[in-house]
Coordinates of C-alpha atoms in Angstrom, one line a residue:
M1 CA -47.4 -20.0 31.1
N2 CA -49.0 -18.6 34.2
D3 CA -49.0 -14.9 35.2
F4 CA -46.1 -15.4 37.7
I5 CA -43.8 -16.9 35.1
A6 CA -45.0 -14.3 32.6
A7 CA -44.1 -11.5 35.0
R8 CA -40.7 -12.9 35.7
S9 CA -40.1 -13.5 32.0
Q10 CA -41.1 -10.0 31.1
M11 CA -38.8 -8.5 33.7
G12 CA -36.0 -10.8 32.6
L13 CA -36.5 -9.8 29.0
S14 CA -36.5 -6.1 29.8
L15 CA -33.3 -6.4 31.9
G16 CA -31.6 -8.6 29.3
F17 CA -32.0 -5.9 26.6
H18 CA -31.4 -2.9 28.9
I19 CA -28.2 -4.2 30.3
V20 CA -26.6 -4.3 26.8
F21 CA -27.8 -0.7 26.0
S22 CA -26.7 0.5 29.4
C23 CA -23.2 -1.1 29.3
I24 CA -22.5 0.5 25.9
G25 CA -23.9 3.8 27.1
M26 CA -21.6 3.7 30.2
V27 CA -18.4 2.8 28.4
M28 CA -18.5 4.2 24.8
P29 CA -18.2 7.8 26.1
F30 CA -14.8 7.0 27.6
F31 CA -13.6 5.6 24.2
M32 CA -14.9 8.7 22.6
A33 CA -13.2 11.0 25.1
V34 CA -9.8 9.2 24.6
A35 CA -10.1 9.6 20.8
H36 CA -11.1 13.3 21.3
F37 CA -8.1 13.8 23.6
Y38 CA -5.7 12.4 21.0
W39 CA -7.2 14.7 18.4
L40 CA -6.7 17.8 20.6
R41 CA -3.1 16.8 21.4
T42 CA -1.9 15.6 18.0
N43 CA -4.2 17.4 15.6
N44 CA -4.4 14.2 13.6
I45 CA -7.8 14.3 11.9
V46 CA -8.3 10.6 12.1
Y47 CA -9.0 10.9 15.9
K48 CA -11.5 13.6 15.3
N49 CA -13.3 11.4 12.8
I50 CA -13.2 8.5 15.2
T51 CA -14.7 10.7 17.9
K52 CA -17.5 11.9 15.7
A53 CA -18.2 8.3 14.5
W54 CA -18.3 7.0 18.0
S55 CA -20.4 9.9 19.3
K56 CA -23.2 8.9 16.9
G57 CA -23.2 5.4 18.4
V58 CA -23.3 6.9 21.9
A59 CA -26.4 9.0 20.9
I60 CA -28.1 5.9 19.6
F61 CA -27.5 3.8 22.7
F62 CA -28.3 6.8 25.0
A63 CA -31.8 7.0 23.4
T64 CA -32.5 3.3 23.5
G65 CA -31.1 3.0 27.0
A66 CA -33.3 5.8 28.2
V67 CA -36.4 4.2 26.7
S68 CA -35.7 0.7 28.1
G69 CA -34.7 2.0 31.5
T70 CA -37.9 4.0 31.7
V71 CA -39.9 0.8 30.9
L72 CA -38.1 -1.0 33.7
S73 CA -38.9 1.6 36.2
F74 CA -42.6 1.3 35.4
E75 CA -42.4 -2.5 35.4
L76 CA -41.1 -2.6 39.0
G77 CA -44.3 -0.9 40.1
L78 CA -46.7 -2.6 37.8
L79 CA -45.4 -6.2 38.0
W80 CA -44.1 -6.2 41.6
P81 CA -46.4 -3.8 43.6
E82 CA -45.9 -5.6 46.9
F83 CA -42.2 -5.4 46.5
M84 CA -42.2 -1.7 45.8
K85 CA -44.7 -1.0 48.6
H86 CA -42.1 -2.1 51.1
A87 CA -38.8 -1.7 49.3
G88 CA -39.4 1.6 47.7
P89 CA -38.9 3.7 50.8
I90 CA -35.8 1.8 51.7
F91 CA -33.8 1.6 48.5
G92 CA -35.4 4.6 46.7
M93 CA -32.3 6.8 47.3
P94 CA -30.0 5.2 44.6
F95 CA -32.9 5.4 42.1
S96 CA -33.5 9.1 42.8
L97 CA -29.7 9.8 42.5
E98 CA -29.6 7.7 39.3
G99 CA -32.2 10.1 37.9
T100 CA -30.0 13.0 38.7
A101 CA -27.0 11.4 37.1
F102 CA -29.1 10.6 34.0
F103 CA -30.2 14.3 33.9
I104 CA -26.5 15.4 34.0
E105 CA -25.6 12.9 31.4
A106 CA -28.3 14.1 29.0
I107 CA -27.3 17.7 29.3
A108 CA -23.6 16.9 28.8
L109 CA -24.3 14.7 25.8
G110 CA -26.3 17.5 24.2
F111 CA -23.4 19.9 24.8
F112 CA -21.0 17.5 23.3
L113 CA -23.0 16.6 20.2
Y114 CA -23.8 20.2 19.3
G115 CA -20.6 21.8 20.7
W116 CA -18.2 21.2 17.8
D117 CA -16.6 24.5 16.9
R118 CA -18.9 26.4 19.2
F119 CA -17.2 25.8 22.7
N120 CA -13.7 26.1 23.9
K121 CA -12.1 22.9 22.7
W122 CA -11.1 21.7 26.1
F123 CA -14.5 22.5 27.6
H124 CA -16.0 20.6 24.7
W125 CA -13.8 17.6 25.5
L126 CA -14.8 17.9 29.2
T127 CA -18.5 17.6 28.4
G128 CA -17.7 14.2 26.7
V129 CA -15.9 13.1 29.9
V130 CA -18.9 14.1 32.0
V131 CA -21.1 12.0 29.8
G132 CA -19.0 9.0 30.6
V133 CA -18.6 9.7 34.3
S134 CA -22.3 10.4 34.9
G135 CA -23.2 7.3 32.9
L136 CA -20.9 5.2 35.0
V137 CA -22.2 6.7 38.2
S138 CA -25.8 6.0 37.0
G139 CA -24.9 2.3 36.4
I140 CA -23.3 2.0 39.8
L141 CA -26.3 3.4 41.6
V142 CA -28.7 0.9 39.8
V143 CA -26.4 -2.0 40.7
A144 CA -26.4 -0.7 44.3
A145 CA -30.2 -1.1 44.3
N146 CA -29.9 -4.6 42.9
A147 CA -27.2 -5.4 45.5
W148 CA -29.6 -4.5 48.2
M149 CA -32.0 -7.2 47.0
N150 CA -29.1 -9.7 47.5
S151 CA -27.9 -8.2 50.7
P152 CA -30.8 -6.3 52.4
A153 CA -29.8 -3.7 54.9
G154 CA -30.9 -0.3 56.3
F155 CA -34.0 -1.6 58.1
D156 CA -35.3 -3.9 60.9
F157 CA -37.7 -6.6 59.8
V158 CA -40.0 -7.2 62.9
N159 CA -43.3 -9.1 62.7
G160 CA -43.6 -8.5 59.0
Q161 CA -43.0 -4.7 59.4
Y162 CA -40.1 -2.7 57.9
L163 CA -38.9 -0.5 60.7
N164 CA -36.0 1.9 61.5
I165 CA -35.3 2.6 57.8
D166 CA -31.9 4.0 56.9
P167 CA -31.7 4.7 53.1
V168 CA -27.9 5.5 53.2
K169 CA -27.1 2.2 54.9
A170 CA -29.4 0.4 52.4
M171 CA -27.6 2.0 49.4
F172 CA -24.2 1.1 50.8
N173 CA -25.1 -2.4 51.7
D174 CA -22.5 -5.1 52.1
A175 CA -22.8 -6.3 48.5
W176 CA -22.8 -3.0 46.6
F177 CA -19.1 -2.7 46.1
S178 CA -18.3 -6.2 44.9
Q179 CA -21.3 -6.1 42.5
A180 CA -20.7 -2.6 41.2
L181 CA -17.0 -3.4 40.6
H182 CA -17.7 -6.6 38.8
M183 CA -20.4 -5.0 36.7
C184 CA -18.4 -2.0 35.7
I185 CA -15.4 -4.1 34.6
A186 CA -17.7 -6.4 32.7
A187 CA -19.2 -3.4 30.9
F188 CA -15.7 -2.2 29.8
S189 CA -14.7 -5.7 28.7
A190 CA -17.9 -6.5 26.8
T191 CA -18.1 -3.1 25.1
G192 CA -14.4 -3.0 24.4
F193 CA -14.3 -6.4 22.7
A194 CA -17.5 -5.6 20.7
V195 CA -16.1 -2.4 19.4
A196 CA -12.6 -3.8 18.8
G197 CA -14.1 -6.8 17.0
I198 CA -16.1 -4.6 14.6
H199 CA -13.0 -2.5 13.7
A200 CA -10.9 -5.6 13.4
L201 CA -13.4 -6.9 10.9
M202 CA -13.2 -3.7 8.9
I203 CA -9.3 -4.0 8.9
L204 CA -9.5 -7.6 7.6
K205 CA -11.8 -6.3 4.8
K206 CA -9.3 -3.6 4.1
Q207 CA -11.8 -0.8 4.5
N208 CA -10.3 2.5 5.7
V209 CA -7.5 0.6 7.3
Y210 CA -5.8 3.5 9.0
F211 CA -9.1 4.8 10.5
H212 CA -10.1 1.4 11.8
T213 CA -6.6 0.6 13.1
Q214 CA -6.5 3.6 15.4
A215 CA -10.0 3.0 16.6
F216 CA -9.3 -0.7 17.2
R217 CA -6.2 0.1 19.3
I218 CA -8.2 2.4 21.7
A219 CA -11.0 -0.2 22.1
A220 CA -8.7 -3.1 22.4
V221 CA -6.6 -1.6 25.2
F222 CA -9.8 -0.9 27.2
A223 CA -11.1 -4.4 26.5
C224 CA -7.9 -6.2 27.4
V225 CA -7.2 -4.3 30.6
A226 CA -10.8 -5.0 31.8
A227 CA -10.4 -8.7 30.8
L228 CA -7.2 -9.0 33.0
L229 CA -9.0 -7.4 35.9
Q230 CA -12.3 -9.3 35.6
P231 CA -11.1 -12.5 37.3
L232 CA -10.0 -10.5 40.3
S233 CA -13.3 -8.8 40.7
G234 CA -15.0 -12.1 40.1
D235 CA -13.1 -13.6 43.0
I236 CA -14.2 -10.7 45.2
S237 CA -17.8 -11.3 44.2
A238 CA -17.7 -15.0 44.7
K239 CA -16.3 -14.6 48.2
D240 CA -19.1 -12.2 49.0
V241 CA -21.7 -14.6 47.6
S242 CA -20.3 -17.4 49.7
K243 CA -20.9 -15.4 52.9
R244 CA -24.2 -13.8 52.1
Q245 CA -25.9 -16.2 49.7
P246 CA -24.5 -19.8 50.2
A247 CA -27.4 -21.2 48.3
K248 CA -26.5 -19.2 45.2
L249 CA -22.8 -20.3 45.4
A250 CA -23.9 -24.0 45.8
A251 CA -26.1 -23.6 42.7
M252 CA -23.4 -21.9 40.7
E253 CA -21.1 -24.8 41.4
A254 CA -23.8 -27.5 41.4
H255 CA -22.4 -28.3 44.8
F256 CA -24.9 -30.7 46.3
H257 CA -23.1 -32.2 49.3
T258 CA -21.3 -30.4 52.1
E259 CA -17.8 -31.9 52.3
P260 CA -14.2 -30.9 53.3
A261 CA -11.8 -30.2 50.5
A262 CA -14.7 -29.2 48.3
P263 CA -13.8 -29.6 44.6
L264 CA -14.1 -26.9 42.0
L265 CA -16.4 -28.1 39.2
I266 CA -15.7 -27.3 35.5
G267 CA -18.5 -28.0 33.2
G268 CA -20.9 -30.9 34.0
I269 CA -24.6 -31.6 33.7
P270 CA -26.4 -31.4 37.0
D271 CA -28.8 -34.2 37.9
V272 CA -30.9 -32.5 40.6
A273 CA -33.0 -35.6 41.2
A274 CA -30.0 -37.8 41.9
Q275 CA -28.1 -34.9 43.6
K276 CA -25.0 -35.4 41.4
V277 CA -23.2 -33.9 38.4
N278 CA -22.4 -35.9 35.3
Y279 CA -19.5 -35.4 32.9
G280 CA -17.9 -32.6 35.0
L281 CA -14.2 -32.1 35.8
Q282 CA -13.6 -31.7 39.5
I283 CA -10.4 -30.2 41.0
P284 CA -10.2 -31.4 44.6
G285 CA -10.0 -28.8 47.3
L286 CA -10.0 -25.8 45.0
L287 CA -13.5 -24.5 45.8
S288 CA -12.6 -24.6 49.5
F289 CA -9.4 -22.7 48.8
M290 CA -11.2 -20.1 46.7
V291 CA -13.9 -19.6 49.4
H292 CA -11.9 -20.0 52.6
G293 CA -8.3 -19.6 51.7
D294 CA -7.4 -23.2 52.5
F295 CA -7.9 -26.6 50.9
K296 CA -9.8 -28.4 53.8
T297 CA -12.6 -26.2 55.1
P298 CA -16.0 -27.5 54.0
V299 CA -18.2 -25.4 51.7
D300 CA -21.9 -25.5 52.3
G301 CA -23.7 -27.6 49.7
L302 CA -27.4 -27.6 48.7
D303 CA -28.0 -30.3 51.4
K304 CA -27.7 -27.5 54.0
I305 CA -30.4 -25.5 52.2
P306 CA -34.2 -26.3 52.6
V307 CA -35.5 -27.5 49.3
E308 CA -38.1 -24.7 49.2
N309 CA -35.3 -22.2 49.5
Q310 CA -33.0 -23.6 46.8
P311 CA -32.6 -21.7 43.5
P312 CA -32.9 -23.4 40.1
V313 CA -29.6 -25.3 40.0
S314 CA -29.2 -26.2 36.3
I315 CA -29.9 -22.7 35.0
T316 CA -27.6 -21.0 37.5
H317 CA -24.8 -23.5 37.0
Y318 CA -24.9 -23.3 33.2
A319 CA -25.0 -19.5 33.2
F320 CA -22.1 -19.4 35.6
Q321 CA -20.1 -21.8 33.5
I322 CA -20.8 -19.7 30.3
M323 CA -19.7 -16.5 32.1
V324 CA -16.5 -18.0 33.4
G325 CA -15.7 -19.8 30.2
L326 CA -16.1 -16.8 28.0
G327 CA -14.2 -14.7 30.6
M328 CA -11.2 -17.0 30.3
V329 CA -11.3 -16.8 26.5
M330 CA -11.2 -13.0 26.6
L331 CA -8.4 -13.2 29.2
L332 CA -6.4 -15.3 26.8
I333 CA -6.9 -12.9 24.0
A334 CA -5.9 -10.0 26.3
V335 CA -2.7 -11.8 27.2
C336 CA -1.9 -12.4 23.5
Y337 CA -2.6 -8.7 22.7
F338 CA -0.3 -7.4 25.5
I339 CA 2.4 -9.8 24.5
A340 CA 2.1 -8.4 21.0
I341 CA 2.4 -4.8 22.3
L342 CA 5.3 -5.4 24.6
K343 CA 7.3 -8.2 23.0
K344 CA 6.0 -9.3 19.6
K345 CA 5.3 -6.2 17.6
S346 CA 5.0 -8.3 14.4
W347 CA 1.8 -10.0 15.9
L348 CA -0.1 -6.7 15.6
S349 CA -0.3 -7.0 11.9
R350 CA -1.1 -10.7 11.8
Q351 CA -4.6 -11.7 10.7
W352 CA -4.9 -14.4 13.3
L353 CA -4.8 -11.7 16.1
L354 CA -7.5 -9.7 14.4
R355 CA -9.6 -12.7 13.8
M356 CA -9.5 -13.5 17.6
F357 CA -11.0 -10.1 18.3
V358 CA -13.7 -10.6 15.6
I359 CA -14.6 -14.0 17.1
A360 CA -14.8 -12.3 20.5
T361 CA -17.1 -9.6 19.4
P362 CA -20.3 -11.0 21.1
M363 CA -18.5 -12.9 23.9
G364 CA -18.5 -10.1 26.4
F365 CA -22.2 -9.4 26.2
I366 CA -23.1 -13.1 26.3
A367 CA -21.0 -13.3 29.5
V368 CA -22.8 -10.2 30.9
E369 CA -26.2 -11.8 30.2
A370 CA -25.0 -15.0 31.8
G371 CA -23.7 -13.2 34.8
W372 CA -26.9 -11.3 35.2
T373 CA -28.8 -14.6 35.0
V374 CA -26.6 -16.0 37.8
T375 CA -27.4 -12.9 39.9
E376 CA -31.1 -13.0 39.5
V377 CA -31.9 -16.7 39.1
G378 CA -29.4 -17.6 41.8
R379 CA -31.3 -15.4 44.3
Q380 CA -34.6 -17.3 43.8
P381 CA -37.1 -17.9 45.4
W382 CA -36.4 -14.6 47.0
I383 CA -36.9 -11.1 45.6
I384 CA -35.5 -9.7 48.8
N385 CA -33.0 -12.3 50.0
G386 CA -34.3 -14.1 53.1
I387 CA -37.1 -11.5 53.6
M388 CA -39.7 -11.6 50.7
R389 CA -40.4 -14.3 48.2
T390 CA -40.8 -13.4 44.6
A391 CA -44.1 -15.2 44.4
D392 CA -45.4 -12.9 47.2
A393 CA -44.4 -9.7 45.4
V394 CA -46.1 -10.3 42.0
T395 CA -49.1 -8.3 40.9
P396 CA -52.5 -10.0 41.3
M397 CA -53.6 -8.5 38.0
P398 CA -54.5 -11.1 35.4
G399 CA -53.4 -11.2 31.8
I400 CA -49.7 -10.6 32.4
V401 CA -48.9 -13.2 29.7
Y402 CA -50.3 -10.9 27.0
S403 CA -48.2 -8.1 28.3
F404 CA -45.2 -10.4 28.0
Y405 CA -46.0 -11.2 24.4
I406 CA -46.4 -7.5 23.5
F407 CA -43.1 -6.5 25.2
T408 CA -41.3 -9.4 23.5
A409 CA -42.4 -8.1 20.1
M410 CA -41.5 -4.5 21.1
Y411 CA -38.0 -5.4 22.3
I412 CA -37.3 -7.6 19.2
S413 CA -38.4 -4.7 17.0
L414 CA -36.2 -2.3 19.0
S415 CA -33.2 -4.5 18.7
L416 CA -33.7 -4.8 14.9
I417 CA -34.0 -1.0 14.6
V418 CA -30.8 -0.5 16.7
T419 CA -29.0 -3.1 14.7
F420 CA -30.0 -1.4 11.4
L421 CA -28.9 2.0 12.7
L422 CA -25.5 0.7 13.8
Y423 CA -25.0 -1.2 10.5
R424 CA -25.9 2.0 8.6
Q425 CA -23.5 4.0 10.8
I426 CA -20.6 1.5 10.2
K427 CA -21.3 1.5 6.4
M428 CA -21.4 5.3 6.4
V429 CA -17.8 5.5 7.8
G430 CA -16.5 4.3 4.5
K431 CA -18.5 7.0 2.6
I432 CA -17.8 10.0 4.9
Y433 CA -14.1 9.5 5.3
D434 CA -11.7 8.8 2.5
V435 CA -8.6 6.6 2.8
K436 CA -6.5 9.5 4.2
N437 CA -9.3 10.2 6.7
Q438 CA -10.0 13.7 5.5
A439 CA -13.6 14.5 6.0
V440 CA -15.4 14.7 2.7

């Protein structure tokens, strides 16, 4: 492994872990706030217990997210100094605002965790809402910075110089809305299915059934609403990619040849050398319709992209297929759940419905990781799309491969610690609350 691959691998590893922590940190406070609201309105102690149990998880992921996010900020400067030299003054605004949002989130979380029976009950609830809103804003700002890398704006690039810098225009670049929308909905879907799946498992094990049933319902509604909205945001994102990053779209679809009535590919194994796809299912004209709104207009294939500017096709295609496939599975579960709520109440007590949520527990985060892979790998070989190549931005410092090994060990250890803490927290629920959900 050379230093360039090691630098990319370390950045990918850091992002892969941080995105899970950040998604949960963005979304769980909203679950917590809803449970808290039910407690204040109904005085049913089960909702207070759910709120307290979830707040401990929020604290765990806030701490790990803060650590992993700080590491990422250092890695940008240490691993990609040439990139930060030019890009820092242009897209620094969303990062600085993200720091402010994080600061507010930290204060609000402190107020919430230590405010039980100390503040006015509605002010206390409001601090929990602020945790969620500031966390969501923080995530949107970070995605806006990433969107700038896909759709650079707010400067003029003349003779290798970055001139006429406009940080506001850079932050609100053409890709920020579609990426932020898709990422936020994905965070709600992934976190919702993970939380609902854990509570569904506890219900199937008949452990504190009433407690876990009420918690499951809150998480499941968030998850299923997000799963229904996800294809719509995905369509918006795909149309944006087709305009600004045709090479990425062609790699996503393993679309080698420009042709009218371009088919939509489902599955398949790309053969880059032969410029074809084996074993895939093609639906004629559907890709043209999804991109252009009609079934005839050609969609640019990889044959329109110089070879040196083409992203890795196989990785991008497989990741895209995983993301879409898991999204469709979660959409099906969401449809079943809403049918159960609206038409088939008896389904809500059926084990097969709960088992579907248990099976779906990791699906959302796998889809998030796959989607992030599409975003990052599909942009290669550019770190700033069409402006700066990734190979030109990497640090000249030797020995990056050892740094990668150290960070790999560190993140594996961190993930094991977080898993242990969450497992202990879930087990403690059964000890802290009795069957009637009165706090012991």
